[in-house]
Amino acid sequence: MPKRTLSSRLNNVSKMAGIDTSSYKPIRLDPESLVPSDDNFYHVDQEEIEKLADNMLHSGLIEPIIVARVDGRDCIVSGHRRREAALLNKKRGYAEFNEVNCMMREMNQNMFMITLASANAFTRKLTDFELVKQAETLRTYYKKAMDEDGLEIKGRMRDFIADKLGVSHTKMAQIDAINNNLTKEGKVALEKGEINFSKAYETSKLPVQDQSEVIRDKNLLSSDVKELAKKKMQEKKSNAPLPKISFEIHEIEKELSLSTIELSDYKFYKEHIRSLYCLKKKYFGNNEQADIKRGIFEQADIKRRIFAFEFLMKELENLHPDWKQ
């Protein structure tokens, strides 16, 4: 078997970590000088570390550790387990582990956190909690990088992060719901594996005061919680006072953000355009011309849907000039 060069090993670890290391430089560093991230919330199993350390002794090589030099500190991006295994072998007295192969690049704290989160998404299978936490970390530091470092992101942040995590946009919307609406108790239960992702998502739809009982009830399935959430929503709608049309349509119009709609938003757009039509019908009754335009909503051509939307907006303005007030 041909001997693997340092270059080939660096390319291999780069692919595993999902990081472009073309701008990193190879370097050998003392594993004790490498700083494990406080934000690396992934479990490190000691038995796994011992097996990895033994394997390193047997194979005689170690995959390089990816390092970010942040404010003079060499922080680990990818390779926390390899570092622990190298430290174990160093303590065992094996001098060849006094230094290990690394790939290093200087970066600021925001970029380090983004790179760390991205690397972890590629190097291991995430638990439900880790996936939710990962998304929260990426969103936080991408926003900081945009505000502080001038980073530009095209399109919606949610879709951008979904692509980085390798999940569907629908799954990403569910992750956001958990991060934004699930109580701390629910997130702890998710971390401990007491509830799964599906139950966590359905629970996040419930009012805060109702979540605790659901989280503690081990017999409730996610389908049960889903039905409970639907029931609570129906009760809320039936008890809520009829809002002013100006507020309802303004909220729909704001969510649509017509100037930034993309074809991928078809389902989202279709749901809200129908909501607008129902509002028009509720407040102003049937209108033959509007019913004809409603047929356009079924078409896939976004320009025609926008035309239909604009038609209804103008119609509302004609029928009720002060609806925006």
Coordinates of C-alpha atoms in Angstrom, one line a residue:
M1 CA 0.0 0.0 0.0
P2 CA 1.5 3.4 -1.0
K3 CA 2.4 5.7 1.9
R4 CA 0.0 8.6 2.4
T5 CA 1.6 12.0 2.3
L6 CA 0.8 14.8 4.7
S7 CA -0.8 16.6 1.7
S8 CA -3.1 13.7 1.0
R9 CA -4.1 13.4 4.6
L10 CA -4.9 17.2 4.8
N11 CA -7.1 16.9 1.7
N12 CA -8.9 14.0 3.3
V13 CA -9.6 15.7 6.6
S14 CA -10.6 18.8 4.7
K15 CA -13.3 16.8 2.9
M16 CA -14.5 15.2 6.1
A17 CA -14.9 18.5 7.8
G18 CA -16.6 20.2 4.9
I19 CA -14.1 23.0 5.1
D20 CA -12.1 24.5 2.3
T21 CA -8.6 24.4 3.7
S22 CA -6.9 25.9 0.6
S23 CA -6.1 29.0 2.6
Y24 CA -4.9 27.1 5.7
K25 CA -1.2 26.2 6.2
P26 CA 0.2 22.9 7.4
I27 CA 1.9 23.2 10.8
R28 CA 2.9 20.9 13.7
L29 CA 1.7 21.9 17.1
D30 CA 1.8 20.6 20.7
P31 CA -1.6 19.1 21.4
E32 CA -1.5 20.7 24.8
S33 CA -1.4 24.1 23.2
L34 CA -4.6 23.5 21.3
V35 CA -7.6 25.0 22.9
P36 CA -10.9 23.0 22.8
S37 CA -13.9 25.2 22.1
D38 CA -16.2 26.0 25.1
D39 CA -19.0 26.1 22.6
N40 CA -18.3 22.6 21.3
F41 CA -21.4 21.0 22.9
Y42 CA -20.9 17.5 21.4
H43 CA -20.3 14.6 23.7
V44 CA -16.8 13.1 23.8
D45 CA -16.8 9.5 25.0
Q46 CA -13.7 8.4 26.9
E47 CA -13.8 4.8 25.7
E48 CA -13.9 6.1 22.1
I49 CA -10.9 8.3 22.9
E50 CA -8.9 5.3 24.2
K51 CA -9.7 3.2 21.1
L52 CA -8.7 6.1 18.9
A53 CA -5.4 6.5 20.8
D54 CA -4.7 2.8 20.5
N55 CA -5.4 3.0 16.7
M56 CA -3.0 5.9 16.3
L57 CA -0.3 3.8 17.9
H58 CA -1.0 0.9 15.7
S59 CA -1.3 2.8 12.4
G60 CA 1.5 5.2 13.2
L61 CA -0.3 8.3 11.8
I62 CA -2.8 10.9 12.8
E63 CA -5.2 12.9 10.7
P64 CA -4.4 16.6 10.9
I65 CA -6.4 18.8 13.3
I66 CA -8.0 21.9 11.8
V67 CA -7.1 25.0 13.9
A68 CA -8.1 28.6 13.9
R69 CA -5.8 31.1 15.4
V70 CA -8.1 33.6 17.2
D71 CA -6.5 36.5 19.1
G72 CA -3.3 34.5 19.5
R73 CA -5.0 31.3 20.7
D74 CA -5.0 28.1 18.6
C75 CA -8.6 27.0 18.8
I76 CA -9.7 23.6 17.5
V77 CA -12.2 23.8 14.6
S78 CA -12.2 20.0 13.8
G79 CA -10.4 17.3 15.7
H80 CA -11.4 17.5 19.4
R81 CA -11.3 13.7 19.6
R82 CA -8.0 13.4 17.8
R83 CA -6.5 16.0 20.1
E84 CA -7.7 14.1 23.2
A85 CA -6.3 10.8 21.8
A86 CA -3.0 12.5 21.0
L87 CA -2.8 13.9 24.6
L88 CA -3.5 10.4 26.0
N89 CA -0.6 8.9 24.0
K90 CA 1.7 11.8 25.0
K91 CA 0.9 11.1 28.7
R92 CA 1.6 7.4 28.0
G93 CA 5.1 8.5 27.1
Y94 CA 5.1 8.3 23.3
A95 CA 7.3 11.2 22.2
E96 CA 6.0 11.2 18.6
F97 CA 2.8 12.8 19.9
N98 CA 4.6 15.8 21.4
E99 CA 3.5 17.5 18.2
V100 CA 0.7 16.7 15.8
N101 CA -0.1 17.6 12.2
C102 CA -2.5 20.6 12.0
M103 CA -4.0 22.9 9.4
M104 CA -4.1 26.5 10.7
R105 CA -5.6 29.8 9.6
E106 CA -6.0 33.1 11.4
M107 CA -9.6 34.4 11.8
N108 CA -11.8 36.4 14.1
Q109 CA -14.3 35.0 16.7
N110 CA -17.3 35.3 14.5
M111 CA -15.8 33.3 11.6
F112 CA -14.3 30.8 14.0
M113 CA -17.8 30.0 15.5
I114 CA -19.3 29.7 12.0
T115 CA -16.5 27.4 10.8
L116 CA -16.7 25.4 14.0
A117 CA -20.5 24.9 13.6
S118 CA -20.1 24.0 9.9
A119 CA -17.4 21.5 10.6
N120 CA -19.3 19.7 13.3
A121 CA -22.3 19.3 10.9
F122 CA -20.1 17.3 8.6
T123 CA -17.9 15.3 11.0
R124 CA -20.7 13.4 12.8
K125 CA -24.3 12.5 12.9
L126 CA -26.1 15.1 15.0
T127 CA -28.7 14.3 17.6
D128 CA -32.0 16.3 17.5
F129 CA -30.8 18.7 20.1
E130 CA -27.4 19.2 18.5
L131 CA -29.1 20.0 15.2
V132 CA -31.3 22.6 16.9
K133 CA -28.3 24.0 18.8
Q134 CA -26.3 24.0 15.6
A135 CA -28.8 26.1 13.8
E136 CA -29.1 28.6 16.6
T137 CA -25.3 29.0 16.7
L138 CA -25.0 29.6 13.0
R139 CA -27.8 32.1 13.0
T140 CA -26.3 34.0 15.9
Y141 CA -22.8 34.3 14.4
Y142 CA -23.9 34.9 10.8
K143 CA -25.9 37.9 12.1
K144 CA -22.9 39.1 14.1
A145 CA -20.6 38.7 11.0
M146 CA -23.1 40.7 8.9
D147 CA -23.3 43.5 11.5
E148 CA -19.6 43.6 12.5
D149 CA -17.7 42.2 9.6
G150 CA -19.7 43.3 6.6
L151 CA -20.6 39.7 5.5
E152 CA -23.2 39.6 2.8
I153 CA -25.8 36.8 2.5
K154 CA -28.1 36.6 -0.4
G155 CA -31.7 35.4 0.1
R156 CA -33.4 34.5 3.3
M157 CA -31.2 33.7 6.3
R158 CA -33.3 30.6 7.1
D159 CA -32.7 29.1 3.7
F160 CA -29.0 29.9 3.8
I161 CA -28.6 28.1 7.1
A162 CA -30.7 25.2 5.9
D163 CA -28.3 24.7 3.0
K164 CA -25.3 24.9 5.4
L165 CA -26.8 22.2 7.6
G166 CA -27.9 20.1 4.7
V167 CA -31.6 20.0 5.8
S168 CA -34.7 20.9 3.8
H169 CA -36.2 24.4 4.1
T170 CA -39.3 22.8 5.8
K171 CA -37.1 21.1 8.4
M172 CA -35.4 24.4 9.0
A173 CA -38.7 26.2 9.6
Q174 CA -39.4 23.5 12.3
I175 CA -36.0 24.0 13.8
D176 CA -36.6 27.7 14.0
A177 CA -40.0 27.1 15.7
I178 CA -38.3 25.0 18.4
N179 CA -35.5 27.6 19.0
N180 CA -38.0 30.5 19.1
N181 CA -41.0 29.0 20.9
L182 CA -40.0 25.9 22.9
T183 CA -39.5 26.5 26.6
K184 CA -36.2 25.9 28.4
E185 CA -37.7 22.9 30.0
G186 CA -38.6 21.5 26.6
K187 CA -35.1 22.1 25.2
V188 CA -33.6 20.3 28.2
A189 CA -35.9 17.4 27.6
L190 CA -34.8 17.3 24.0
E191 CA -31.2 17.4 25.0
K192 CA -31.7 14.5 27.4
G193 CA -33.6 12.5 24.7
E194 CA -36.8 12.5 26.8
I195 CA -38.7 13.9 23.8
N196 CA -37.8 13.6 20.1
F197 CA -37.6 16.3 17.4
S198 CA -41.2 15.8 16.2
K199 CA -42.7 16.1 19.7
A200 CA -40.5 19.1 20.4
Y201 CA -41.8 20.8 17.3
E202 CA -45.4 20.1 18.0
T203 CA -45.0 21.2 21.6
S204 CA -43.5 24.5 20.4
K205 CA -46.9 25.4 18.8
L206 CA -48.5 25.3 22.2
P207 CA -48.9 28.4 24.6
V208 CA -46.0 28.5 27.1
Q209 CA -48.3 27.7 30.0
D210 CA -49.4 24.5 28.4
Q211 CA -46.0 23.1 27.3
S212 CA -44.8 21.8 30.7
E213 CA -47.6 19.3 31.2
V214 CA -47.1 17.9 27.7
I215 CA -43.3 17.6 28.1
R216 CA -43.6 15.7 31.3
D217 CA -46.3 13.3 30.0
K218 CA -44.2 10.4 28.6
N219 CA -47.3 8.7 27.1
L220 CA -48.1 11.5 24.8
L221 CA -47.0 11.0 21.2
S222 CA -46.1 13.8 18.8
S223 CA -49.4 13.1 17.0
D224 CA -51.3 13.6 20.2
V225 CA -49.5 16.9 20.8
K226 CA -50.2 17.9 17.2
E227 CA -54.0 17.4 17.8
L228 CA -53.8 19.3 21.1
A229 CA -52.0 22.2 19.4
K230 CA -54.7 22.3 16.7
K231 CA -57.4 22.4 19.3
K232 CA -55.7 25.2 21.2
M233 CA -55.4 27.2 18.0
Q234 CA -59.1 26.8 17.2
E235 CA -60.0 27.9 20.7
K236 CA -57.8 30.9 20.3
K237 CA -59.3 31.9 17.0
S238 CA -62.9 31.4 18.2
N239 CA -62.3 33.6 21.3
A240 CA -60.3 36.3 19.6
P241 CA -62.1 39.5 18.6
L242 CA -62.4 40.2 14.9
P243 CA -59.3 42.2 13.9
K244 CA -59.5 45.2 11.6
I245 CA -59.0 44.4 7.9
S246 CA -56.2 47.0 7.7
F247 CA -54.1 45.1 10.2
E248 CA -54.7 41.7 8.8
I249 CA -53.8 42.6 5.2
H250 CA -50.9 44.7 6.3
E251 CA -49.4 41.7 8.1
I252 CA -49.9 39.5 5.1
E253 CA -48.4 42.1 2.8
K254 CA -45.4 42.5 5.1
E255 CA -44.7 38.8 5.3
L256 CA -45.0 38.4 1.5
S257 CA -42.3 41.1 0.8
L258 CA -43.2 40.9 -2.9
S259 CA -39.9 42.4 -4.0
T260 CA -37.9 39.5 -2.6
I261 CA -40.2 36.5 -3.4
E262 CA -38.4 33.6 -5.0
L263 CA -39.9 30.6 -6.8
S264 CA -38.9 28.4 -3.9
D265 CA -41.4 30.3 -1.8
Y266 CA -44.3 29.1 -3.9
K267 CA -46.1 27.2 -1.2
F268 CA -45.6 30.0 1.3
Y269 CA -46.9 32.6 -1.2
K270 CA -49.9 30.5 -2.2
E271 CA -51.0 30.1 1.4
H272 CA -50.9 33.8 2.1
I273 CA -52.5 34.9 -1.2
R274 CA -55.4 32.6 -0.4
S275 CA -55.6 34.1 3.0
L276 CA -55.9 37.5 1.4
Y277 CA -58.7 36.3 -0.9
C278 CA -60.6 34.9 2.1
L279 CA -60.3 38.2 3.9
K280 CA -61.6 40.1 0.9
K281 CA -64.5 37.7 0.6
K282 CA -65.2 38.0 4.4
Y283 CA -65.4 41.7 4.4
F284 CA -66.7 42.5 0.9
G285 CA -68.7 39.5 -0.2
N286 CA -68.5 37.7 -3.5
N287 CA -67.3 39.4 -6.7
E288 CA -67.4 37.6 -10.0
Q289 CA -64.2 39.2 -11.3
A290 CA -62.3 38.3 -8.2
D291 CA -63.5 34.7 -8.4
I292 CA -62.1 34.5 -12.0
K293 CA -58.8 35.9 -10.7
R294 CA -58.7 33.3 -8.0
G295 CA -58.2 30.7 -10.6
I296 CA -54.9 32.3 -11.4
F297 CA -53.6 31.3 -7.9
E298 CA -53.5 27.7 -9.0
Q299 CA -51.0 28.5 -11.8
A300 CA -47.2 28.0 -11.3
D301 CA -46.3 31.3 -13.0
I302 CA -45.3 33.7 -10.2
K303 CA -45.8 36.7 -12.4
R304 CA -49.5 35.8 -12.8
R305 CA -49.8 35.3 -9.0
I306 CA -48.4 38.7 -8.4
F307 CA -50.8 40.2 -10.9
A308 CA -53.7 38.5 -9.1
F309 CA -52.4 39.8 -5.8
E310 CA -52.1 43.3 -7.1
F311 CA -55.6 43.1 -8.6
L312 CA -57.1 42.2 -5.2
M313 CA -55.1 45.0 -3.5
K314 CA -56.5 47.5 -5.9
E315 CA -60.0 46.1 -5.6
L316 CA -59.8 46.5 -1.8
E317 CA -58.6 50.0 -2.2
N318 CA -61.6 50.8 -4.5
L319 CA -64.1 49.2 -2.2
H320 CA -62.7 50.4 1.0
P321 CA -60.3 53.4 0.5
D322 CA -59.2 53.7 4.1
W323 CA -58.3 50.0 4.6
K324 CA -54.6 50.8 5.2
Q325 CA -55.3 53.2 8.0

